[in-house]
Amino acid sequence: MTGKKHKVTVVGSGKWGSTIAKILAENTREHPDVFEEEVQMWVFEEEVTIPKDSPHREALGDQTHKLTDIINRVHENVKYLPGTALPSNVVANPDLRAAVKDATILVFNLPHQFIDKTLEQMKGHHLPYARAVSCVKGVEVANGRVTLFSELIMEQLGIYCGSLSGANIAPEVAAEEFCETTIGYSPPPMDLDAKDELSPDNRHVINKQRQRKISSTSAELQRVPDDYPCVDERLLRRLFERPYFHVQVVADVAGVALCGALKNIVALAAGFVAGKGWGESSKAAIIRIGMMEMIRFGRFWFPDSVNQKTFTEESAGVADLIASCSAGRNFRSAKHSVEKGVSVDELEQSELNGQKLQGTSTTRAVCDFLSTHGKLDDFPLFNAVNRILDGKVSVDELPKLLR
Amino acid sequence: MTGKKHKVTVVGSGKWGSTIAKILAENTREHPDVFEEEVQMWVFEEEVTIPKDSPHREALGDQTHKLTDIINRVHENVKYLPGTALPSNVVANPDLRAAVKDATILVFNLPHQFIDKTLEQMKGHHLPYARAVSCVKGVEVANGRVTLFSELIMEQLGIYCGSLSGANIAPEVAAEEFCETTIGYSPPPMDLDAKDELSPDNRHVINKQRQRKISSTSAELQRVPDDYPCVDERLLRRLFERPYFHVQVVADVAGVALCGALKNIVALAAGFVAGKGWGESSKAAIIRIGMMEMIRFGRFWFPDSVNQKTFTEESAGVADLIASCSAGRNFRSAKHSVEKGVSVDELEQSELNGQKLQGTSTTRAVCDFLSTHGKLDDFPLFNAVNRILDGKVSVDELPKLLR
């Protein structure tokens, strides 16, 4: 009765996008009953010269090649994920519209600054009943509003979109070091009503508030045709879970996405404290306080849908926060700025070639947002990070500001 | 109407005991309206030779001295907390019974292996209405039962006892690096009934289930006389909170104590994973999974009193777990054992002079306990750590065992 198979496309091919494509392609091979084997990966085309020490130098020579050609010939993204073999059923495609055309499952995994333009190009060129998962990090905070990228995808394309986030440092996942991730996904009502064979697990995942929220946009959403397997928790596990990559599915799409954005503010704070030479007790306190403010923020803006447990018990929450406060770029840069006695802005100029850290822009946007809503005083850590970034308070004042 | 002042005694004077004595003495000075200034600290007497490079060498000469004499003369515990000045109102006392005799507040802070003998000596030599806080790490697991040290103190001395635990690495706290701690304390009913001036905060802290549990032993508990300030959340904050040491008071005494014991099992697991060279994503996953098993354990044995939030939101829970999985001895030894390819038992012999890690004995005791109750399969991480310690499975099998 499940006559058709899902066709999966990854939109994006950076370090994390290529890693996710690898995982998905491993799984489509393992479950040929529900998925087409081939996984299309949309690649923003560029010319790449094979490095002298590359093991592919012999096969490819020393001239430049199109990145898609390289990936399809040697099954490695030599530019963004060198050293990791991609399954041969990952097919790089430079044509966005062609790559997404027949996909019933779209996995978005590209830097947030490219998402608007990408969605614009995709409009009307994808299946109207496709389902999506966003691995895009961050949220859009502007004009007193917070918008999740999953919401943006739903609005722009008229398809349902969940979110994926977790303690997943891409090269570690690519190397198949054990980790976990969280997928926020509550199947839209029309998918559920159409199916009888829903697993109890899947019913369990449905969060009433969230469902109500989706219902408001449901008019535009189209049902996945009955001859496809239902896109539910079980299917998402089959698609994303590997022996080295464990998946939890929760209904709280907003919480999952928010965690991935707000953690960077906390990572800056943890870096400041580490830069002072304070020990693990201090860092642990900052992580705890930061997590509580992340929850408060989620409850303020998404009171109906955010579940505290996403923050305190899931990989997207507490685990990603821990990893980001130990190994992330925001943490390291903030630590370095204190050690060198320069501002983070100066450090971005002198050491990151003017590239902005995600944490600094998120901190400023979030604090502007909170200020607009008169809520800044409820978030002493976020506020303190913002003021440290602006040189208005010193790290030494943190304990007092957090009391 | 609060005519009398509380007299505080610390039972124990190791690294952490001396640090806590410093904090308490700073606060008794700051709040002379409710506390006697002097804080007695019971010291297990020993003869100490002043090291050549000690700044106290000139004052004390090169002969040996009694540790209590040194502390009372130079206001430093040169043996266990060298380099930290103790307030002069910390008074070291080698006579346990004399030290506790008039204390209305007893703070227990000594290694768990000395607690039985110490309580035995104290019996009948303390105020019957004293109140206690246990900073003793660990729990007793034997004969299919889990006993908290706070429970042991209540039973042995017939006085109410709470617990304190948190992400508090003693030298960091002694150096006044910012951190937080959690005190589990629900004032026993007779204290509450006697008082009109209870703060709403304190009422808030009362957890009905816990209160019921305490009531079963209440018959023996004596009320704190009315002319003392009530030992409630506010008083505990005044006694323990410093600008660099923030305190949360919760009602869940058992949860606070359990966290401090069970975290060591998780720290071993985190160390194993780090020893394999797996990254921060793996460690974060282990911490998350470990925390969930800690909660499950708490709910199994203390179903009425343990609050999940103690584990996921308090310093005693998630924060201490994070710190212990980065800097603790259990973490480092487990990491080292995998790197060297030797068992933890061998490492204890060769590098720790046969001294046992707290994590190894806790793991074995907890798994024996779970096995006795037929619950071991519900705790795959704890079980896996135990089997790795016993050489029955390898660290590489962890992801499979945790799936």
Coordinates of N, CA and C in Angstrom, one line a residue, chain B residues 177-383:
Chain B
E177 N 36.2 32.8 42.8 CA 35.7 32.8 41.4 C 34.2 32.5 41.5
F178 N 33.5 33.2 40.7 CA 32.0 33.1 40.7 C 31.5 31.7 40.5
C179 N 30.6 31.3 41.4 CA 29.9 30.1 41.1 C 28.6 30.1 41.9
E180 N 27.8 29.0 41.7 CA 26.5 28.8 42.4 C 26.5 27.5 43.2
T181 N 25.5 27.4 44.1 CA 25.3 26.1 44.8 C 23.8 25.9 45.0
T182 N 23.5 24.7 45.4 CA 22.1 24.4 45.7 C 22.0 23.9 47.1
I183 N 21.1 24.4 47.9 CA 20.8 23.9 49.2 C 19.4 23.2 49.2
G184 N 19.4 21.9 49.5 CA 18.1 21.2 49.7 C 17.7 21.3 51.1
Y185 N 16.6 22.0 51.4 CA 16.2 22.1 52.8 C 14.7 22.4 52.8
S186 N 13.9 21.5 53.4 CA 12.5 21.9 53.7 C 12.3 21.9 55.2
P187 N 12.2 23.1 55.7 CA 12.1 23.2 57.2 C 11.0 22.2 57.7
P188 N 11.4 21.5 58.8 CA 10.5 20.5 59.3 C 9.2 21.2 59.9
P189 N 8.1 20.6 59.8 CA 6.8 21.2 60.2 C 6.8 21.9 61.5
M190 N 7.5 21.4 62.5 CA 7.4 22.0 63.8 C 8.1 23.4 63.8
D191 N 9.1 23.6 63.0 CA 9.7 24.9 62.9 C 8.7 25.9 62.2
L192 N 8.0 25.4 61.3 CA 7.1 26.3 60.5 C 5.9 26.7 61.4
D193 N 5.3 25.7 62.1 CA 4.1 26.0 62.9 C 4.4 27.0 64.0
A194 N 5.6 27.0 64.5 CA 5.9 27.8 65.6 C 6.1 29.3 65.2
K195 N 6.2 29.6 63.9 CA 6.5 30.9 63.4 C 5.4 31.6 62.7
D196 N 5.2 32.8 62.9 CA 4.3 33.6 62.2 C 4.9 34.3 61.0
E197 N 6.2 34.7 61.2 CA 6.8 35.7 60.3 C 7.5 35.0 59.1
L198 N 7.0 33.8 58.7 CA 7.5 33.1 57.6 C 7.4 33.9 56.3
S199 N 8.5 33.9 55.6 CA 8.5 34.6 54.3 C 7.7 33.8 53.3
P200 N 7.1 34.4 52.3 CA 6.4 33.6 51.2 C 7.4 32.7 50.5
D201 N 8.6 33.2 50.3 CA 9.6 32.4 49.7 C 9.8 31.1 50.4
N202 N 9.8 31.1 51.7 CA 10.0 29.9 52.4 C 8.8 29.0 52.3
R203 N 7.6 29.5 52.4 CA 6.5 28.7 52.2 C 6.5 28.0 50.9
H204 N 7.0 28.8 49.9 CA 7.1 28.3 48.6 C 7.9 27.0 48.5
V205 N 8.9 27.0 49.3 CA 9.9 26.0 49.2 C 9.4 24.6 49.8
I206 N 8.3 24.7 50.5 CA 7.9 23.5 51.1 C 7.2 22.5 50.1
N207 N 7.8 21.4 50.0 CA 7.3 20.4 49.1 C 6.5 19.4 49.9
K208 N 5.2 19.3 49.6 CA 4.3 18.5 50.5 C 4.8 17.1 50.7
Q209 N 5.2 16.4 49.6 CA 5.6 15.0 49.8 C 6.8 14.9 50.8
R210 N 7.7 15.8 50.6 CA 8.9 15.8 51.5 C 8.5 16.0 52.9
Q211 N 7.6 16.9 53.1 CA 7.1 17.3 54.4 C 6.5 16.0 55.1
R212 N 5.7 15.3 54.3 CA 5.1 14.1 54.8 C 6.2 13.1 55.3
K213 N 7.3 13.0 54.5 CA 8.3 12.1 54.8 C 9.0 12.5 56.1
I214 N 9.3 13.8 56.2 CA 9.9 14.2 57.4 C 9.0 14.0 58.6
S215 N 7.7 14.1 58.4 CA 6.8 14.0 59.6 C 7.0 12.7 60.2
S216 N 7.3 11.7 59.4 CA 7.4 10.3 60.0 C 8.5 10.2 61.1
T217 N 9.5 11.1 60.9 CA 10.6 11.1 62.0 C 10.4 12.3 63.0
S218 N 9.3 13.1 62.7 CA 9.2 14.3 63.5 C 9.0 14.1 65.0
A219 N 8.5 13.0 65.3 CA 8.2 12.7 66.7 C 9.5 13.0 67.5
E220 N 10.7 12.6 67.0 CA 11.9 12.8 67.7 C 12.5 14.2 67.5
L221 N 12.1 14.9 66.5 CA 12.7 16.2 66.2 C 12.2 17.3 67.2
Q222 N 13.1 18.1 67.7 CA 12.7 19.1 68.6 C 12.6 20.5 67.9
R223 N 11.7 21.3 68.3 CA 11.5 22.6 67.7 C 12.6 23.5 68.1
V224 N 13.0 24.3 67.1 CA 14.0 25.4 67.4 C 13.3 26.4 68.3
P225 N 13.9 26.7 69.5 CA 13.2 27.6 70.4 C 12.8 28.9 69.7
D226 N 11.7 29.5 70.2 CA 11.1 30.7 69.5 C 12.0 31.9 69.5
D227 N 12.9 31.9 70.5 CA 13.7 33.2 70.6 C 14.9 33.1 69.6
Y228 N 15.0 32.1 68.8 CA 16.0 32.1 67.7 C 15.3 32.5 66.4
P229 N 16.0 33.1 65.5 CA 15.5 33.3 64.1 C 15.2 32.0 63.5
C230 N 14.1 31.9 62.8 CA 13.6 30.7 62.1 C 14.7 30.3 61.1
V231 N 15.0 29.0 61.1 CA 16.0 28.5 60.1 C 15.2 28.2 58.8
D232 N 15.1 29.2 58.0 CA 14.3 29.0 56.8 C 15.2 29.5 55.6
E233 N 14.6 29.6 54.4 CA 15.4 29.9 53.2 C 16.2 31.2 53.4
R234 N 15.5 32.2 54.0 CA 16.2 33.5 54.1 C 17.4 33.4 55.0
L235 N 17.3 32.6 56.1 CA 18.4 32.5 57.0 C 19.5 31.7 56.3
L236 N 19.2 30.7 55.6 CA 20.2 29.9 54.9 C 21.0 30.8 53.9
R237 N 20.2 31.6 53.2 CA 20.9 32.5 52.2 C 21.8 33.5 52.9
R238 N 21.4 34.0 54.1 CA 22.3 34.9 54.8 C 23.6 34.2 55.3
L239 N 23.4 32.9 55.5 CA 24.6 32.2 56.1 C 25.5 31.7 54.9
F240 N 25.0 31.4 53.8 CA 25.8 30.7 52.7 C 26.1 31.6 51.5
E241 N 25.2 32.6 51.3 CA 25.4 33.4 50.0 C 26.4 34.5 50.1
R242 N 27.3 34.5 49.1 CA 28.3 35.5 49.0 C 28.2 36.2 47.6
P243 N 28.9 37.3 47.4 CA 28.8 37.9 46.1 C 29.3 37.0 45.0
Y244 N 30.3 36.1 45.4 CA 30.9 35.2 44.4 C 30.3 33.8 44.5
F245 N 29.3 33.6 45.4 CA 28.8 32.2 45.7 C 27.3 32.3 45.9
H246 N 26.6 32.2 44.8 CA 25.2 32.4 44.8 C 24.4 31.1 45.2
V247 N 23.4 31.2 45.9 CA 22.7 30.1 46.5 C 21.3 30.0 46.1
Q248 N 20.9 28.8 45.6 CA 19.4 28.5 45.4 C 19.0 27.5 46.5
V249 N 17.9 27.8 47.1 CA 17.3 26.9 48.1 C 16.1 26.1 47.5
V250 N 16.2 24.8 47.5 CA 15.1 24.0 47.0 C 14.6 23.0 48.1
A251 N 13.4 22.5 47.9 CA 12.9 21.6 48.9 C 13.4 20.2 48.8
D252 N 14.0 19.9 47.7 CA 14.3 18.5 47.3 C 15.7 18.1 47.9
V253 N 15.7 17.7 49.1 CA 17.0 17.3 49.8 C 17.6 16.1 49.1
A254 N 16.8 15.1 48.8 CA 17.3 13.9 48.3 C 17.9 14.1 46.9
G255 N 17.2 14.9 46.1 CA 17.7 15.2 44.7 C 19.1 15.8 44.8
V256 N 19.3 16.8 45.6 CA 20.5 17.5 45.8 C 21.7 16.5 46.1
A257 N 21.4 15.7 47.1 CA 22.4 14.7 47.5 C 22.7 13.7 46.5
L258 N 21.7 13.2 45.8 CA 21.8 12.2 44.8 C 22.7 12.7 43.6
C259 N 22.4 13.9 43.2 CA 23.2 14.5 42.1 C 24.7 14.4 42.4
G260 N 25.0 14.8 43.6 CA 26.5 14.8 44.0 C 27.1 13.4 44.0
A261 N 26.3 12.4 44.1 CA 26.8 11.0 44.1 C 26.9 10.5 42.7
L262 N 25.7 10.6 42.0 CA 25.6 9.9 40.7 C 26.4 10.5 39.6
K263 N 26.7 11.8 39.7 CA 27.4 12.5 38.7 C 28.8 11.8 38.4
N264 N 29.3 11.2 39.4 CA 30.6 10.5 39.3 C 30.6 9.4 38.3
I265 N 29.4 8.7 38.2 CA 29.3 7.6 37.2 C 29.3 8.2 35.8
V266 N 28.6 9.3 35.7 CA 28.6 10.0 34.4 C 29.9 10.5 34.0
A267 N 30.6 11.0 35.0 CA 32.0 11.6 34.7 C 32.9 10.5 34.2
L268 N 32.8 9.3 34.7 CA 33.6 8.2 34.2 C 33.3 8.0 32.7
A269 N 32.0 7.9 32.4 CA 31.6 7.7 31.0 C 32.1 8.8 30.1
A270 N 32.0 10.0 30.6 CA 32.5 11.2 29.8 C 34.0 11.0 29.6
G271 N 34.7 10.6 30.6 CA 36.1 10.4 30.5 C 36.5 9.3 29.5
F272 N 35.7 8.2 29.5 CA 36.0 7.1 28.6 C 35.9 7.6 27.1
V273 N 34.8 8.4 26.9 CA 34.6 8.9 25.5 C 35.7 9.9 25.1
A274 N 36.1 10.7 26.0 CA 37.1 11.7 25.7 C 38.5 10.9 25.5
G275 N 38.7 9.9 26.2 CA 39.9 9.1 26.1 C 40.0 8.4 24.7
K276 N 38.8 8.1 24.1 CA 38.8 7.6 22.7 C 39.2 8.7 21.7
G277 N 39.2 9.9 22.2 CA 39.5 11.0 21.2 C 38.2 11.5 20.6
W278 N 37.0 11.1 21.0 CA 35.8 11.6 20.5 C 35.6 13.0 21.0
G279 N 34.9 13.8 20.3 CA 34.9 15.2 20.6 C 33.8 15.7 21.6
E280 N 33.6 17.0 21.6 CA 32.6 17.6 22.5 C 31.2 17.2 22.3
S281 N 30.9 16.8 21.0 CA 29.5 16.4 20.8 C 29.2 15.1 21.5
S282 N 30.2 14.2 21.5 CA 30.1 12.9 22.2 C 29.9 13.1 23.7
K283 N 30.8 14.0 24.2 CA 30.8 14.2 25.7 C 29.4 14.8 26.1
A284 N 28.9 15.7 25.3 CA 27.6 16.4 25.6 C 26.5 15.4 25.6
A285 N 26.6 14.4 24.6 CA 25.5 13.4 24.6 C 25.6 12.5 25.9
I286 N 26.8 12.1 26.3 CA 27.0 11.3 27.5 C 26.4 12.1 28.7
I287 N 26.7 13.4 28.8 CA 26.2 14.2 29.9 C 24.6 14.2 29.9
R288 N 24.1 14.4 28.7 CA 22.6 14.4 28.7 C 22.0 13.1 29.0
I289 N 22.5 12.0 28.5 CA 22.0 10.7 28.8 C 22.2 10.3 30.2
G290 N 23.3 10.7 30.8 CA 23.6 10.4 32.2 C 22.7 11.2 33.1
M291 N 22.4 12.4 32.7 CA 21.5 13.2 33.6 C 20.1 12.6 33.6
M292 N 19.6 12.1 32.4 CA 18.3 11.4 32.4 C 18.3 10.1 33.3
E293 N 19.4 9.4 33.3 CA 19.4 8.2 34.2 C 19.5 8.6 35.6
M294 N 20.2 9.7 35.9 CA 20.2 10.2 37.3 C 18.8 10.5 37.8
I295 N 18.0 11.1 36.9 CA 16.6 11.5 37.3 C 15.8 10.2 37.5
R296 N 16.0 9.2 36.6 CA 15.3 8.0 36.7 C 15.6 7.2 38.0
F297 N 16.9 7.3 38.3 CA 17.3 6.7 39.6 C 16.6 7.3 40.8
G298 N 16.6 8.7 40.8 CA 16.0 9.4 41.9 C 14.5 9.1 42.0
R299 N 13.9 9.0 40.9 CA 12.4 8.8 40.9 C 12.1 7.4 41.4
F300 N 13.0 6.5 41.1 CA 12.8 5.1 41.5 C 12.9 5.0 43.0
W301 N 13.9 5.5 43.6 CA 14.1 5.3 45.0 C 13.4 6.3 45.9
F302 N 13.3 7.5 45.4 CA 12.6 8.6 46.2 C 11.4 9.2 45.4
P303 N 10.4 8.3 45.1 CA 9.4 8.8 44.2 C 8.6 10.0 44.7
D304 N 8.5 10.1 46.0 CA 7.7 11.2 46.6 C 8.5 12.5 46.7
S305 N 9.8 12.5 46.8 CA 10.5 13.7 47.1 C 11.3 14.3 46.0
V306 N 11.8 13.4 45.1 CA 12.8 13.9 44.1 C 12.0 14.8 43.0
N307 N 12.6 15.9 42.8 CA 12.1 16.8 41.8 C 13.0 16.8 40.6
Q308 N 12.5 16.5 39.4 CA 13.3 16.5 38.2 C 14.1 17.7 38.0
K309 N 13.5 18.9 38.4 CA 14.2 20.1 38.1 C 15.5 20.3 38.9
T310 N 15.6 19.6 40.0 CA 16.8 19.7 40.7 C 18.0 19.2 39.8
F311 N 17.7 18.2 39.0 CA 18.7 17.6 38.1 C 18.9 18.5 36.9
T312 N 17.8 19.0 36.3 CA 17.9 19.7 35.0 C 18.2 21.2 35.1
E313 N 17.9 21.8 36.3 CA 17.9 23.2 36.4 C 18.7 23.8 37.5
E314 N 19.2 23.0 38.4 CA 19.9 23.5 39.5 C 21.4 23.3 39.4
S315 N 22.2 24.1 40.2 CA 23.6 24.0 40.2 C 24.0 22.6 40.6
A316 N 23.3 22.0 41.6 CA 23.7 20.7 42.1 C 23.5 19.6 41.0
G317 N 22.6 19.9 40.1 CA 22.3 18.9 39.0 C 23.2 19.2 37.8
V318 N 22.6 19.8 36.8 CA 23.2 20.0 35.5 C 24.6 20.7 35.6
A319 N 24.7 21.7 36.4 CA 25.9 22.5 36.4 C 27.1 21.7 37.0
D320 N 26.8 21.0 38.1 CA 27.9 20.2 38.7 C 28.3 19.0 37.8
L321 N 27.3 18.5 37.1 CA 27.6 17.4 36.1 C 28.5 18.0 35.1
I322 N 28.2 19.1 34.5 CA 29.1 19.7 33.5 C 30.5 19.9 34.0
A323 N 30.6 20.5 35.2 CA 32.0 20.8 35.8 C 32.7 19.5 36.0
S324 N 32.0 18.5 36.6 CA 32.6 17.2 36.9 C 33.1 16.4 35.6
C325 N 32.4 16.7 34.5 CA 32.8 16.0 33.3 C 33.8 16.8 32.5
S326 N 34.3 17.9 33.1 CA 35.4 18.6 32.5 C 36.7 18.6 33.3
A327 N 36.5 18.7 34.6 CA 37.6 19.0 35.5 C 37.8 17.9 36.6
G328 N 36.8 17.1 36.8 CA 36.9 16.2 37.9 C 37.9 15.1 37.8
R329 N 38.2 14.5 39.0 CA 39.2 13.4 39.0 C 38.7 12.2 38.3
N330 N 37.4 11.9 38.5 CA 36.9 10.7 37.9 C 37.0 10.8 36.4
F331 N 36.6 12.0 35.8 CA 36.7 12.2 34.4 C 38.1 12.0 33.9
R332 N 39.1 12.7 34.6 CA 40.5 12.6 34.1 C 41.1 11.2 34.2
S333 N 40.7 10.5 35.3 CA 41.3 9.2 35.4 C 40.7 8.2 34.4
A334 N 39.4 8.3 34.1 CA 38.8 7.5 33.1 C 39.4 7.8 31.7
K335 N 39.6 9.0 31.4 CA 40.1 9.4 30.1 C 41.6 8.9 30.0
H336 N 42.3 9.0 31.1 CA 43.7 8.6 31.1 C 43.7 7.0 30.9
S337 N 42.8 6.3 31.5 CA 42.8 4.9 31.4 C 42.6 4.4 30.0
V338 N 41.7 5.1 29.3 CA 41.5 4.7 27.9 C 42.7 5.0 27.0
E339 N 43.2 6.2 27.3 CA 44.4 6.7 26.5 C 45.6 5.7 26.7
K340 N 45.8 5.2 27.9 CA 46.9 4.3 28.2 C 46.6 2.9 27.9
G341 N 45.3 2.6 27.7 CA 44.9 1.2 27.4 C 45.0 0.3 28.7
V342 N 44.8 0.9 29.8 CA 44.7 0.1 31.1 C 43.4 0.2 31.7
S343 N 43.0 -0.7 32.6 CA 41.8 -0.5 33.3 C 41.8 0.6 34.3
V344 N 40.7 1.0 34.7 CA 40.6 2.1 35.8 C 41.2 1.5 37.1
D345 N 40.9 0.2 37.3 CA 41.5 -0.4 38.5 C 43.0 -0.4 38.5
E346 N 43.6 -0.7 37.4 CA 45.0 -0.7 37.3 C 45.6 0.8 37.5
L347 N 44.8 1.7 36.9 CA 45.2 3.1 37.1 C 45.2 3.6 38.5
E348 N 44.2 3.1 39.2 CA 44.1 3.5 40.7 C 45.3 2.9 41.4
Q349 N 45.7 1.7 41.0 CA 46.9 1.1 41.7 C 48.2 1.9 41.3
S350 N 48.4 2.1 40.0 CA 49.6 2.7 39.5 C 49.8 4.2 39.7
E351 N 48.7 4.9 39.6 CA 48.8 6.4 39.6 C 48.2 7.0 40.8
L352 N 47.3 6.3 41.5 CA 46.6 6.9 42.6 C 47.0 6.2 43.9
N353 N 48.1 5.5 43.9 CA 48.6 4.8 45.1 C 47.5 3.9 45.7
G354 N 46.7 3.3 44.8 CA 45.7 2.4 45.4 C 44.4 3.1 45.9
Q355 N 44.5 4.4 45.9 CA 43.3 5.2 46.3 C 42.2 4.9 45.4
K356 N 40.9 4.7 45.9 CA 39.8 4.4 45.0 C 39.1 5.7 44.6
L357 N 38.8 5.8 43.3 CA 37.9 6.9 42.8 C 36.5 6.8 43.4
Q358 N 35.9 7.9 43.7 CA 34.5 7.8 44.2 C 33.6 7.2 43.1
G359 N 33.9 7.5 41.9 CA 33.0 7.0 40.8 C 33.0 5.5 40.7
T360 N 34.2 4.9 40.8 CA 34.2 3.4 40.7 C 33.4 2.7 41.7
S361 N 33.5 3.1 43.0 CA 32.7 2.4 44.0 C 31.2 2.8 43.9
T362 N 30.9 4.0 43.5 CA 29.5 4.4 43.3 C 28.9 3.6 42.2
T363 N 29.6 3.5 41.1 CA 29.1 2.7 40.0 C 28.8 1.3 40.4
R364 N 29.7 0.7 41.0 CA 29.5 -0.7 41.4 C 28.3 -0.9 42.4
A365 N 28.3 0.0 43.4 CA 27.2 -0.1 44.4 C 25.9 0.2 43.8
V366 N 25.8 1.2 42.9 CA 24.5 1.6 42.3 C 24.0 0.4 41.3
C367 N 25.0 -0.2 40.6 CA 24.5 -1.2 39.7 C 24.2 -2.5 40.5
D368 N 24.8 -2.8 41.6 CA 24.4 -3.9 42.4 C 23.0 -3.6 42.9
F369 N 22.8 -2.4 43.4 CA 21.4 -2.0 43.9 C 20.4 -2.2 42.8
L370 N 20.7 -1.7 41.6 CA 19.7 -1.8 40.5 C 19.4 -3.2 40.1
S371 N 20.5 -4.0 40.1 CA 20.4 -5.4 39.8 C 19.5 -6.1 40.8
T372 N 19.7 -5.8 42.1 CA 18.9 -6.4 43.2 C 17.4 -6.1 43.0
H373 N 17.1 -4.9 42.4 CA 15.7 -4.5 42.2 C 15.3 -4.8 40.8
G374 N 16.1 -5.6 40.0 CA 15.7 -5.9 38.7 C 15.5 -4.7 37.8
K375 N 16.3 -3.7 38.0 CA 16.1 -2.4 37.2 C 17.3 -2.1 36.3
L376 N 18.2 -2.9 36.3 CA 19.5 -2.5 35.6 C 19.3 -2.2 34.2
D377 N 18.3 -2.9 33.5 CA 18.1 -2.6 32.1 C 17.6 -1.2 31.8
D378 N 17.0 -0.6 32.8 CA 16.5 0.7 32.6 C 17.6 1.8 32.7
F379 N 18.8 1.4 33.0 CA 19.9 2.3 33.1 C 21.1 1.9 32.3
P380 N 20.9 2.0 30.9 CA 22.0 1.5 30.1 C 23.3 2.2 30.2
L381 N 23.3 3.5 30.5 CA 24.6 4.1 30.7 C 25.3 3.7 32.0
F382 N 24.6 3.7 33.1 CA 25.2 3.2 34.4 C 25.8 1.8 34.2
N383 N 24.9 0.9 33.6 CA 25.3 -0.4 33.4 C 26.5 -0.6 32.5

